[in-house]
């Protein structure tokens, strides 16, 4: 998939702060901003999936020991 260039405006102080942190991580400014944006979108999708799962929850819960027994029986 081809990447497209976009413009994002930051205050000079914000840009410097982000650039400094990206440099500490050993990545470019663009790579850091892209990664941070994608992580935020993934987090939102995870929260949405979690909330949907809660809506479908039938209130059945298992202890860790029960789960281990079920896993061993499944083998």
mmCIF file of C-alpha atoms in Angstrom:
data_model
loop_
_atom_site.group_PDB
_atom_site.id
_atom_site.type_symbol
_atom_site.label_atom_id
_atom_site.label_comp_id
_atom_site.label_asym_id
_atom_site.label_seq_id
_atom_site.Cartn_x
_atom_site.Cartn_y
_atom_site.Cartn_z
ATOM 1 C CA UNK A 1 0.000 0.000 0.000
ATOM 2 C CA UNK A 2 1.458 3.345 -1.012
ATOM 3 C CA UNK A 3 1.824 5.962 1.696
ATOM 4 C CA UNK A 4 0.442 9.451 1.185
ATOM 5 C CA UNK A 5 2.020 12.588 2.586
ATOM 6 C CA UNK A 6 -0.168 14.843 4.718
ATOM 7 C CA UNK A 7 0.415 18.030 6.669
ATOM 8 C CA UNK A 8 -0.221 18.288 10.384
ATOM 9 C CA UNK A 9 0.243 21.576 12.192
ATOM 10 C CA UNK A 10 1.961 21.689 15.573
ATOM 11 C CA UNK A 11 3.044 24.550 17.737
ATOM 12 C CA UNK A 12 6.850 24.842 17.577
ATOM 13 C CA UNK A 13 7.178 23.693 21.196
ATOM 14 C CA UNK A 14 4.954 20.643 20.535
ATOM 15 C CA UNK A 15 6.970 19.721 17.450
ATOM 16 C CA UNK A 16 10.236 20.006 19.355
ATOM 17 C CA UNK A 17 8.876 17.921 22.216
ATOM 18 C CA UNK A 18 7.647 15.179 19.876
ATOM 19 C CA UNK A 19 10.872 15.267 17.859
ATOM 20 C CA UNK A 20 12.962 14.917 21.016
ATOM 21 C CA UNK A 21 11.002 11.896 22.169
ATOM 22 C CA UNK A 22 11.081 10.282 18.711
ATOM 23 C CA UNK A 23 14.859 10.784 18.638
ATOM 24 C CA UNK A 24 15.213 9.067 22.026
ATOM 25 C CA UNK A 25 13.279 6.126 20.564
ATOM 26 C CA UNK A 26 15.498 6.157 17.474
ATOM 27 C CA UNK A 27 12.662 6.793 15.031
ATOM 28 C CA UNK A 28 11.688 9.660 12.789
ATOM 29 C CA UNK A 29 9.123 12.299 13.670
ATOM 30 C CA UNK A 30 6.787 10.975 10.966
ATOM 31 C CA UNK A 31 7.165 7.385 12.104
ATOM 32 C CA UNK A 32 6.375 8.371 15.695
ATOM 33 C CA UNK A 33 3.289 10.426 14.785
ATOM 34 C CA UNK A 34 2.011 7.707 12.428
ATOM 35 C CA UNK A 35 2.528 5.025 15.081
ATOM 36 C CA UNK A 36 0.856 7.113 17.799
ATOM 37 C CA UNK A 37 -2.167 7.820 15.605
ATOM 38 C CA UNK A 38 -2.571 4.155 14.651
ATOM 39 C CA UNK A 39 -2.238 3.062 18.285
ATOM 40 C CA UNK A 40 -5.014 5.492 19.232
ATOM 41 C CA UNK A 41 -7.310 4.073 16.531
ATOM 42 C CA UNK A 42 -6.524 0.489 17.616
ATOM 43 C CA UNK A 43 -7.228 1.408 21.236
ATOM 44 C CA UNK A 44 -10.622 2.839 20.269
ATOM 45 C CA UNK A 45 -11.440 -0.313 18.272
ATOM 46 C CA UNK A 46 -10.413 -2.499 21.235
ATOM 47 C CA UNK A 47 -12.624 -0.503 23.582
ATOM 48 C CA UNK A 48 -15.535 -0.811 21.164
ATOM 49 C CA UNK A 49 -15.014 -4.592 20.858
ATOM 50 C CA UNK A 50 -14.775 -4.888 24.644
ATOM 51 C CA UNK A 51 -18.006 -2.951 25.132
ATOM 52 C CA UNK A 52 -19.765 -5.129 22.545
ATOM 53 C CA UNK A 53 -18.506 -8.260 24.322
ATOM 54 C CA UNK A 54 -19.840 -6.927 27.624
ATOM 55 C CA UNK A 55 -23.260 -6.443 26.043
ATOM 56 C CA UNK A 56 -23.230 -10.112 24.953
ATOM 57 C CA UNK A 57 -21.906 -11.406 28.306
ATOM 58 C CA UNK A 58 -24.150 -14.111 29.775
ATOM 59 C CA UNK A 59 -22.469 -13.707 33.179
ATOM 60 C CA UNK A 60 -20.725 -17.092 32.939
ATOM 61 C CA UNK A 61 -17.329 -16.918 34.603
ATOM 62 C CA UNK A 62 -14.613 -19.522 35.134
ATOM 63 C CA UNK A 63 -11.802 -19.700 37.647
ATOM 64 C CA UNK A 64 -8.252 -20.108 36.379
ATOM 65 C CA UNK A 65 -8.227 -23.685 37.656
ATOM 66 C CA UNK A 66 -11.424 -24.440 35.698
ATOM 67 C CA UNK A 67 -9.887 -22.961 32.555
ATOM 68 C CA UNK A 68 -6.743 -25.053 33.011
ATOM 69 C CA UNK A 69 -8.851 -28.218 33.439
ATOM 70 C CA UNK A 70 -10.884 -27.386 30.304
ATOM 71 C CA UNK A 71 -7.678 -26.778 28.337
ATOM 72 C CA UNK A 72 -6.179 -30.104 29.447
ATOM 73 C CA UNK A 73 -9.402 -31.959 28.606
ATOM 74 C CA UNK A 74 -9.429 -30.376 25.143
ATOM 75 C CA UNK A 75 -5.986 -31.781 24.338
#
